[in-house]
PDB file of C-alpha atoms in Angstrom:
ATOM      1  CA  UNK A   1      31.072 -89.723 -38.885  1.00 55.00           C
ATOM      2  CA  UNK A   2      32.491 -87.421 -41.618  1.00 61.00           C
ATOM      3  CA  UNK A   3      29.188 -86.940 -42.929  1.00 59.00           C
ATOM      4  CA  UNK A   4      28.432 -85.870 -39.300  1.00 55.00           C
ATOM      5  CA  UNK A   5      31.505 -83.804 -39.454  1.00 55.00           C
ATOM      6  CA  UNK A   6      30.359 -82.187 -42.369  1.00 61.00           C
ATOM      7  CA  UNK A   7      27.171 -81.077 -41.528  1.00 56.00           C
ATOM      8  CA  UNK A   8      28.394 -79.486 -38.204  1.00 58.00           C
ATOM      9  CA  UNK A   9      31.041 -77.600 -40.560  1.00 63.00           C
ATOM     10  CA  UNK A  10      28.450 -76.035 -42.951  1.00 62.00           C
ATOM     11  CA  UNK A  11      26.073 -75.304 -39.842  1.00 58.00           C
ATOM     12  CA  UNK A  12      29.099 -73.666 -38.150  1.00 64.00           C
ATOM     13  CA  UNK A  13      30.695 -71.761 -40.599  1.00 65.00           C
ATOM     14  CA  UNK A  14      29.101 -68.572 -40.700  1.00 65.00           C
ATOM     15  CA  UNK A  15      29.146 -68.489 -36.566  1.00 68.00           C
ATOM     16  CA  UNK A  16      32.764 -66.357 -36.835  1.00 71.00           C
ATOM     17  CA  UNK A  17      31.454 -63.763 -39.188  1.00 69.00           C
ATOM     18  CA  UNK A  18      28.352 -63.846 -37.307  1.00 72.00           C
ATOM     19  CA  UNK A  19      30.757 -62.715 -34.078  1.00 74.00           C
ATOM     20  CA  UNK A  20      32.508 -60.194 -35.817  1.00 74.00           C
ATOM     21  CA  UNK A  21      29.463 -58.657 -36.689  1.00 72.00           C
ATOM     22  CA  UNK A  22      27.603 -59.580 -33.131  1.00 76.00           C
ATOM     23  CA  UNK A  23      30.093 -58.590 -30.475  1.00 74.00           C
ATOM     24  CA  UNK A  24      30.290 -54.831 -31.502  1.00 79.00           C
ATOM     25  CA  UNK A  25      26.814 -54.537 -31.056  1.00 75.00           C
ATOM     26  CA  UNK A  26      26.649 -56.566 -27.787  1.00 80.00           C
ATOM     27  CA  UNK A  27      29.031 -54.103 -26.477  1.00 77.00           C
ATOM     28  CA  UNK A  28      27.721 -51.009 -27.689  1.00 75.00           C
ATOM     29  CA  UNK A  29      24.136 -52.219 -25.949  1.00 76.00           C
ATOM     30  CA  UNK A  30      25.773 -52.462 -22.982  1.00 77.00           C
ATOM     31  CA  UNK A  31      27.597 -49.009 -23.112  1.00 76.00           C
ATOM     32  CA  UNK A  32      24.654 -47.776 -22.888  1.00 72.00           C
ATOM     33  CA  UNK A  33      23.210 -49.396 -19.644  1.00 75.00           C
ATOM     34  CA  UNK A  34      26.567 -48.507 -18.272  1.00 78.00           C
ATOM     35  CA  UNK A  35      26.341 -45.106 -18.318  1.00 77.00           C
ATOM     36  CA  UNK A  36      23.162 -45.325 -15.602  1.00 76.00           C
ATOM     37  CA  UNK A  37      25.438 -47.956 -14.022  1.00 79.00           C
ATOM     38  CA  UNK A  38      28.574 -45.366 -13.559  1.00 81.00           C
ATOM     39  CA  UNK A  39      26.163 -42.881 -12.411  1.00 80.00           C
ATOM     40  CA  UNK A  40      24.842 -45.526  -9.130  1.00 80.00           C
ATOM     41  CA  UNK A  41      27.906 -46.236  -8.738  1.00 82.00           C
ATOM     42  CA  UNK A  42      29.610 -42.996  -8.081  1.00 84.00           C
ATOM     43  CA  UNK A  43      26.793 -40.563  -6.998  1.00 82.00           C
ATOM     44  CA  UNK A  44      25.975 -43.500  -4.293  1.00 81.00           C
ATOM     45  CA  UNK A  45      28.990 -42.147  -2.485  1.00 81.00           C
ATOM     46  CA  UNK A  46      27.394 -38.949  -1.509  1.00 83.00           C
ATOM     47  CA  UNK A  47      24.391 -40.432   0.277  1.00 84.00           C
ATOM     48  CA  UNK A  48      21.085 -43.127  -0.354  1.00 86.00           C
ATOM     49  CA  UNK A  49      19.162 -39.558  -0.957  1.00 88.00           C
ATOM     50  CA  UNK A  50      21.073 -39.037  -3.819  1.00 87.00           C
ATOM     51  CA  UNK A  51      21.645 -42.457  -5.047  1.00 86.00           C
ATOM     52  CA  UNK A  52      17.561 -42.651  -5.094  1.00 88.00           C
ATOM     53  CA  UNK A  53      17.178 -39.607  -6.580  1.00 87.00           C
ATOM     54  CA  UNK A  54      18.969 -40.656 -10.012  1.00 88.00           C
ATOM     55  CA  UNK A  55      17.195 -44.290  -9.556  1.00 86.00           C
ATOM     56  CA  UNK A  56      14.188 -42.378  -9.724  1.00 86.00           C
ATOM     57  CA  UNK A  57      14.699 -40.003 -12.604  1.00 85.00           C
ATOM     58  CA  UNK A  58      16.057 -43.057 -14.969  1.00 84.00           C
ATOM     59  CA  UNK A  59      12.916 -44.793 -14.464  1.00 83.00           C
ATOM     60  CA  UNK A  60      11.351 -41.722 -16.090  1.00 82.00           C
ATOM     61  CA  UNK A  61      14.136 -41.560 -19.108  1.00 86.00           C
ATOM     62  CA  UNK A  62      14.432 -45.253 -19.287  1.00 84.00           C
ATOM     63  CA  UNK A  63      11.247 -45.613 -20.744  1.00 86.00           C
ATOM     64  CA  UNK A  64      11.412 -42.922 -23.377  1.00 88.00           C
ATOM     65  CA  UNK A  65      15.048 -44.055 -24.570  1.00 87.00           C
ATOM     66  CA  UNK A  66      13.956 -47.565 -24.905  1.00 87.00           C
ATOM     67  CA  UNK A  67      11.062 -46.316 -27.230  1.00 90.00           C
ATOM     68  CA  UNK A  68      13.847 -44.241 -29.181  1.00 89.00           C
ATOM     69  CA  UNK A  69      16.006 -47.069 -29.381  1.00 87.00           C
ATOM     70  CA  UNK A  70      13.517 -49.855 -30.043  1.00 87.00           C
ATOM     71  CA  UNK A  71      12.264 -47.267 -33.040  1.00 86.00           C
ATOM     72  CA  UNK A  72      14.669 -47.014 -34.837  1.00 88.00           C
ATOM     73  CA  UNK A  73      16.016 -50.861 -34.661  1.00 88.00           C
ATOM     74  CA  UNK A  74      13.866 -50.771 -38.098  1.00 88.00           C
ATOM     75  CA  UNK A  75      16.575 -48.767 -39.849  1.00 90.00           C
ATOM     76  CA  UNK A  76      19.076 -51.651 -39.798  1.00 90.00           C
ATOM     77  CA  UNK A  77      17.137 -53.685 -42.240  1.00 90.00           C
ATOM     78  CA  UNK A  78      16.084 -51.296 -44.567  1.00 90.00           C
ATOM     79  CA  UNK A  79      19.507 -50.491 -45.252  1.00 91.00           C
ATOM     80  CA  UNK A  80      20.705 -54.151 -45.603  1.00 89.00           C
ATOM     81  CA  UNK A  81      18.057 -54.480 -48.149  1.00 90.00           C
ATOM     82  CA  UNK A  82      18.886 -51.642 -50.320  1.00 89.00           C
ATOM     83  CA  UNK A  83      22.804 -52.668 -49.671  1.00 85.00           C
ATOM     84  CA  UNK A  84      21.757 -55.969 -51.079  1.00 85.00           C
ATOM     85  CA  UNK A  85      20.132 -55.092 -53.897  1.00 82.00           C
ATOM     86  CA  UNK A  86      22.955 -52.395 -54.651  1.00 82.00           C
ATOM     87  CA  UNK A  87      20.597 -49.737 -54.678  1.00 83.00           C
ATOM     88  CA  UNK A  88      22.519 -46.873 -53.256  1.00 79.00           C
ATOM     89  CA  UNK A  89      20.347 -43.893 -54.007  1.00 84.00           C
ATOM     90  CA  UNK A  90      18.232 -46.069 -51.660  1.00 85.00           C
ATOM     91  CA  UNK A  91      19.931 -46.236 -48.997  1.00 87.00           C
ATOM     92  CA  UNK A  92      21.299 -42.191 -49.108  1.00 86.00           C
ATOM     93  CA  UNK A  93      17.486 -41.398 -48.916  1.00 88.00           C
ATOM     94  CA  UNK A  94      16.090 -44.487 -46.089  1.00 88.00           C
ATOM     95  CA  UNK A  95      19.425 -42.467 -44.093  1.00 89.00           C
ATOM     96  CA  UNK A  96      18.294 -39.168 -44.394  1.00 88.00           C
ATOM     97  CA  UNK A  97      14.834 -39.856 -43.830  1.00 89.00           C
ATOM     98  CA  UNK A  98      15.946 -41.795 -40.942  1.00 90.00           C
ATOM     99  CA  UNK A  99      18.113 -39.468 -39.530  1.00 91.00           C
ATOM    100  CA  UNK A 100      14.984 -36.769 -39.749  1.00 91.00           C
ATOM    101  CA  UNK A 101      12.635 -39.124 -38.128  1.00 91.00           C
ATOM    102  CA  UNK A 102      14.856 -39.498 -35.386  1.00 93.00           C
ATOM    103  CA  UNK A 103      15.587 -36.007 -34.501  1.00 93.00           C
ATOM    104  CA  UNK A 104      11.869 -35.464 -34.322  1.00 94.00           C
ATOM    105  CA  UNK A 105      11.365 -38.468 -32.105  1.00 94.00           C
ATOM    106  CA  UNK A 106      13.549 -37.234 -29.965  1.00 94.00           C
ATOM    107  CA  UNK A 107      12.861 -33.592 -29.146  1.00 95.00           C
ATOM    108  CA  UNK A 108       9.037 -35.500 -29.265  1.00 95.00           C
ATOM    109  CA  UNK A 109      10.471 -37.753 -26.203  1.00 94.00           C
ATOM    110  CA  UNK A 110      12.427 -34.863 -24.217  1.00 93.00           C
ATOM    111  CA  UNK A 111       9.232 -32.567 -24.670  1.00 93.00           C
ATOM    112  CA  UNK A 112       7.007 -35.333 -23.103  1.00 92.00           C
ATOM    113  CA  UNK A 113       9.549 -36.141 -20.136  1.00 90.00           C
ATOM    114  CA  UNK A 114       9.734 -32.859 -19.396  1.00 88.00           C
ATOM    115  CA  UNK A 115       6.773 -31.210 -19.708  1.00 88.00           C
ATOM    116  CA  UNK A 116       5.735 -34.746 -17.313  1.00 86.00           C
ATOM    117  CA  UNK A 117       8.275 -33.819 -14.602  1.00 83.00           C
ATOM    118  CA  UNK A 118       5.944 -32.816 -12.204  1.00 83.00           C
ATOM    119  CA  UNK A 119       4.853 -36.145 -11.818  1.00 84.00           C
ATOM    120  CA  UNK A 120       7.783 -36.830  -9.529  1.00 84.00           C
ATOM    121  CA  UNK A 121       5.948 -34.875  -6.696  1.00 84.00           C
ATOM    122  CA  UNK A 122       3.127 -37.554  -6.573  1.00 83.00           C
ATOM    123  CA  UNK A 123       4.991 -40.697  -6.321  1.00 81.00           C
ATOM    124  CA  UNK A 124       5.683 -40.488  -2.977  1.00 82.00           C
ATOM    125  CA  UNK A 125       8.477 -40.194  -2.707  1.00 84.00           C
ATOM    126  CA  UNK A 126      10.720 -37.788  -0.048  1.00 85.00           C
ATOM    127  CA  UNK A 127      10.541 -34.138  -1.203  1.00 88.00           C
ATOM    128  CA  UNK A 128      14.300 -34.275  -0.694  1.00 88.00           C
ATOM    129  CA  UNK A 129      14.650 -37.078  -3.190  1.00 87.00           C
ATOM    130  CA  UNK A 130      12.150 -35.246  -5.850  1.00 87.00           C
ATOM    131  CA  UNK A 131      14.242 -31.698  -5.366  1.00 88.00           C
ATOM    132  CA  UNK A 132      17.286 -33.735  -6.179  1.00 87.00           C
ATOM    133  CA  UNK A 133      15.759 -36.104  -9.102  1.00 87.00           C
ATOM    134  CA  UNK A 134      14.322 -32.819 -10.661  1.00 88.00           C
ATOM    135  CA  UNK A 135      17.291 -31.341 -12.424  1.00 87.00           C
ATOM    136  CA  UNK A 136      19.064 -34.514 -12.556  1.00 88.00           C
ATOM    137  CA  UNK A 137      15.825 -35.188 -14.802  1.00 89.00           C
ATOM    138  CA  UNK A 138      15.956 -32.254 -16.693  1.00 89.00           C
ATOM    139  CA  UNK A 139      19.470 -32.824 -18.357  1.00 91.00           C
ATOM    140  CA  UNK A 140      19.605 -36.482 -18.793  1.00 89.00           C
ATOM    141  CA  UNK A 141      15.956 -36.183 -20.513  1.00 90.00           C
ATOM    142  CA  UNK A 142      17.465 -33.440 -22.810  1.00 91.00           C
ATOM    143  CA  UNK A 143      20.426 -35.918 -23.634  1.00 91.00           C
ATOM    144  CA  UNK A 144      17.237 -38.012 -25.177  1.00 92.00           C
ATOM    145  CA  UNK A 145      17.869 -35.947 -28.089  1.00 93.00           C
ATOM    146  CA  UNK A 146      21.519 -36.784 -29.270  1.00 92.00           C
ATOM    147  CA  UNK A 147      20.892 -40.170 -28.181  1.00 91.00           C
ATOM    148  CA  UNK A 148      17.999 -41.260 -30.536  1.00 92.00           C
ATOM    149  CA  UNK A 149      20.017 -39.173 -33.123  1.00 93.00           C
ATOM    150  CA  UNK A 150      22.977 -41.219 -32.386  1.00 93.00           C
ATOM    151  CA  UNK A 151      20.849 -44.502 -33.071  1.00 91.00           C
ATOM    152  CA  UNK A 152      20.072 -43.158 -36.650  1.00 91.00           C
ATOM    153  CA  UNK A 153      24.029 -43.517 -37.488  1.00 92.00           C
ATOM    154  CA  UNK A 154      24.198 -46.470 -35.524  1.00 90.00           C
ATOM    155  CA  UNK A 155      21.653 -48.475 -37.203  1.00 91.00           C
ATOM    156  CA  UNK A 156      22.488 -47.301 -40.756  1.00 91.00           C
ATOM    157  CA  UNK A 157      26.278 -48.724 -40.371  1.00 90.00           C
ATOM    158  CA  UNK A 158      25.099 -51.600 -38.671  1.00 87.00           C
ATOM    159  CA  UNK A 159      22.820 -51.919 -41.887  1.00 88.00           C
ATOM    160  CA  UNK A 160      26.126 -51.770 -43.844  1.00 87.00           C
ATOM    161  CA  UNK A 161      27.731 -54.646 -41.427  1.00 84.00           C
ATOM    162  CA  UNK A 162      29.885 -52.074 -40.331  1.00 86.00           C
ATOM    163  CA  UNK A 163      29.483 -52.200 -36.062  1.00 83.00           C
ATOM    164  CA  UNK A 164      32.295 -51.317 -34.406  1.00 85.00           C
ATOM    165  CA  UNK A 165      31.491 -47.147 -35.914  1.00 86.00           C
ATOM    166  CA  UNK A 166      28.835 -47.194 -32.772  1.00 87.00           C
ATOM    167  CA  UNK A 167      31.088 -49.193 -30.408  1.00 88.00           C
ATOM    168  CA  UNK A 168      33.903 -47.174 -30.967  1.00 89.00           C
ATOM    169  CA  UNK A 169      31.907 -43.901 -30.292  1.00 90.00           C
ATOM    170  CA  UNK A 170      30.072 -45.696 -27.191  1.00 90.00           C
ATOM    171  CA  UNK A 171      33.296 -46.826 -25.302  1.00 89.00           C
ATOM    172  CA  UNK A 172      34.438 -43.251 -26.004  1.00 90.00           C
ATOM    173  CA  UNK A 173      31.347 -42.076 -24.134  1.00 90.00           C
ATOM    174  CA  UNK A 174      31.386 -43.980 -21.690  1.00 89.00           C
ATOM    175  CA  UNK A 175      35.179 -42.278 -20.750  1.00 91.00           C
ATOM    176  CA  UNK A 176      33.821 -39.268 -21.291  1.00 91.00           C
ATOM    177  CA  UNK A 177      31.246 -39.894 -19.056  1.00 89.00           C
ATOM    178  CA  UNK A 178      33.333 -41.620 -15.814  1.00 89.00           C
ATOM    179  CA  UNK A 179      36.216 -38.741 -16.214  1.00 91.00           C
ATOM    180  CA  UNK A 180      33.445 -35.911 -16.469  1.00 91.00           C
ATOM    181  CA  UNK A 181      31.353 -37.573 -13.093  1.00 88.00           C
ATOM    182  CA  UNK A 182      34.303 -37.331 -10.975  1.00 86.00           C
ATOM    183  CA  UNK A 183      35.368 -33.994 -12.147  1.00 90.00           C
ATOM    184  CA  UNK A 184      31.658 -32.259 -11.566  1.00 89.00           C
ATOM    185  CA  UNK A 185      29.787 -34.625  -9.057  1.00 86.00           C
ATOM    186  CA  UNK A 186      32.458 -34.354  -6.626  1.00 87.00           C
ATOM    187  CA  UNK A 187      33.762 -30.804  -7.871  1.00 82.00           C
ATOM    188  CA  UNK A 188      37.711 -31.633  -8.868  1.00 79.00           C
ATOM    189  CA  UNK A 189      40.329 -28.955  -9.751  1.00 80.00           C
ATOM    190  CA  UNK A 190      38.332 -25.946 -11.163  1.00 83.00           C
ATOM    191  CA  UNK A 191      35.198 -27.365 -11.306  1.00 81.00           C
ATOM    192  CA  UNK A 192      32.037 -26.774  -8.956  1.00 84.00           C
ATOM    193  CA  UNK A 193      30.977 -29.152  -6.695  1.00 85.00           C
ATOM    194  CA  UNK A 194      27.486 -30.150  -8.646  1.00 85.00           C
ATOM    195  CA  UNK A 195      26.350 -33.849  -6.872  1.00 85.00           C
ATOM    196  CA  UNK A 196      23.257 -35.467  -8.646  1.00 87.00           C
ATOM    197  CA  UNK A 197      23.007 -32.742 -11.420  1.00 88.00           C
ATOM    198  CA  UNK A 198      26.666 -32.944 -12.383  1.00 88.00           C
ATOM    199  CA  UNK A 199      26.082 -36.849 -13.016  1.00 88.00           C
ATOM    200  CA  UNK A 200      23.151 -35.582 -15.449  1.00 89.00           C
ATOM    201  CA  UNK A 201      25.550 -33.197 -17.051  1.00 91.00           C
ATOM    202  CA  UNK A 202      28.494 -35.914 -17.577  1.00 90.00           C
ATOM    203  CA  UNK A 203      25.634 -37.687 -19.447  1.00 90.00           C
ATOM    204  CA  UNK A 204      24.857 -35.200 -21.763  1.00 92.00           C
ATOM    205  CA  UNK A 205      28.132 -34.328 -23.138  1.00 92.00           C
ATOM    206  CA  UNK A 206      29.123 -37.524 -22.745  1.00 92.00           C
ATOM    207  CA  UNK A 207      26.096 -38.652 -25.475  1.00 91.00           C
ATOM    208  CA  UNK A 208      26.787 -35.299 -27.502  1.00 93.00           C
ATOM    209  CA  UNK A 209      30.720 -36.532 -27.847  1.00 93.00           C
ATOM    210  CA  UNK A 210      29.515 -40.116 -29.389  1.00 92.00           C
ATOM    211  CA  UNK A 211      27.083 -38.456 -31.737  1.00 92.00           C
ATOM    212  CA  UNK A 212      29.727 -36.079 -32.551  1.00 93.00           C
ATOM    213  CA  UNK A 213      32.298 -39.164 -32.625  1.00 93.00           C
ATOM    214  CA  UNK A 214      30.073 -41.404 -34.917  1.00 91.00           C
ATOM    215  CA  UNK A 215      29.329 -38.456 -37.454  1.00 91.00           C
ATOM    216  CA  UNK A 216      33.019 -37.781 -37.828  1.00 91.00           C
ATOM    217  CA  UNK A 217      33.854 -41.281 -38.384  1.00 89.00           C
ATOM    218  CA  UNK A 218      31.058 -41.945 -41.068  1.00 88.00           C
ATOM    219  CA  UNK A 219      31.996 -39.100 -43.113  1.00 87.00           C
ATOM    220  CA  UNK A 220      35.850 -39.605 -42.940  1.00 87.00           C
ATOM    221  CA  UNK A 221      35.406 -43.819 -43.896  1.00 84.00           C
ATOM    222  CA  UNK A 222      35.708 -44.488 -47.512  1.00 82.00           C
ATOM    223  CA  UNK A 223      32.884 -46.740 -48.107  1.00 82.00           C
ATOM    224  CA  UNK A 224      30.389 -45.188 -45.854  1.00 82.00           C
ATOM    225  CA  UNK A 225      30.550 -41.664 -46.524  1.00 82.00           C
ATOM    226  CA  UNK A 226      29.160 -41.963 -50.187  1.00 83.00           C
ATOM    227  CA  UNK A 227      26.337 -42.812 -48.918  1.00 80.00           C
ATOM    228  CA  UNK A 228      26.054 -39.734 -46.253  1.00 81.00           C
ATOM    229  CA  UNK A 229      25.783 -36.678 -49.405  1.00 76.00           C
ATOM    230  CA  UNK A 230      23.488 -34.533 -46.401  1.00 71.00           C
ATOM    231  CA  UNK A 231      21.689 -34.882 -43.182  1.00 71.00           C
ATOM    232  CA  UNK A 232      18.590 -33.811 -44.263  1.00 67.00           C
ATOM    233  CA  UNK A 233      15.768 -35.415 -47.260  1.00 68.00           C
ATOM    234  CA  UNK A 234      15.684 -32.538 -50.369  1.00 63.00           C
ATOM    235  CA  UNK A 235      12.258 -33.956 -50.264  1.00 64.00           C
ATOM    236  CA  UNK A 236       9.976 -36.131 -47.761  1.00 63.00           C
ATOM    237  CA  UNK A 237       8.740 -39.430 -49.187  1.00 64.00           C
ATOM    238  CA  UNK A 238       6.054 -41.353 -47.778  1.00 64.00           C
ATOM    239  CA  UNK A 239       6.227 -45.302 -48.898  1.00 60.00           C
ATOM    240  CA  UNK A 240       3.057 -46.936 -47.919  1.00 54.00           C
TER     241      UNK A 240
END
């Protein structure tokens, strides 16, 4: 039985630092599905037209985010490795070449959603719902841009077992995001009454704010910043 014991013990002993470093990243996963799901939620209120309407420009932007995002999952790895093997001029270049290769990818992915706009007008769909899905289109897709950014400084500190940096900027977004969708769908205090495209607006500052957030953080921590000396590669390297 103790031996039993035992071997339970050494299976289960990583399983807390394996939460610690887990649940961050659970949570900042979901922060951002519930951005989409704050936008249903409240823009249903002013009618199914509307409520479609976003429905049907998030299946455009849905796809290009998850390419973003499932793109630049390879960053977290590289990192650990070089963190391993204590090679820190390593890791200062896989970040900035990261950080470049995501800024392209995502002007790449806004370009192609919205030079592909158009497409809404042969789906089918009500011309009301495409005239409202449009714009609402426009700015979300341009939020593309900060968000595959984001993932760059996301996956490098989750590299460095640091996860809560993008689930701190995340739930901060996701604030941002509810307090600037009441103010601007439904047109609060000073603010114009904007429906479906205000939604698409709350999005995009609200995903500007955690890039901004997560930048700010990873320069001001101690242990992290070292490793952020600029933004950019002095000089592109191609490892084959």
């Amino acid at each position: 039985m103790s031996k039993l014991l035992k071997g339970i013990s050494r299976y289960t002993r990583e399983f807390k630092y394996n939460l610690k470093l887990a649940y961050p990243v659970m949570i900042g996963m979901l922060g951002h599905t519930f951005v989409q799901f704050i936008d249903n939620v409240m823009v249903g209120q002013l009618g199914t037209a509307e409520l479609a309407a976003i429905s049907l420009g998030n299946s455009f932007v849905f796809i290009a985010m998850s390419i973003g995002i499932g793109f630049s999952q390879a960053i977290t790895p590289l990192i650990a490795e070089a963190d391993g093997a204590k090679k820190d001029n390593d890791i200062s270049r896989i970040f900035e070449h990261s950080f470049l290769i995501c800024l392209i990818l995502g002007i790449i992915l806004f370009t192609i959603v919205f030079l592909n706009r158009n497409l809404l007008y042969y789906m089918n769909q009500p011309i009301e719902v495409v005239e409202l899905a449009s714009p609402y289109l426009f700015w979300v897709s341009f939020s593309l841009i900060s968000i595959v950014t984001f993932q760059s400084f996301r996956q490098f500190a989750d590299g460095l077992s640091f996860t809560k940096a993008a689930m701190y900027s995340t739930l901060l977004g996701n604030v941002i995001n509810v307090i600037l969708n009441f103010l601007l769908i439904f047109g609060l205090w000073i603010f114009p009454k904007l429906g479906v495209e205000g939604a698409a607006i709350g999005t995009l500052i609200s995903r500007l704010c955690m890039l901004t957030f997560i930048v700010i953080y990873l320069k001001l921590h101690k242990r992290l910043s070292i490793y952020i000396k600029r933004f950019f590669p002095s000089k592109v390297q191609i490892q084959r």
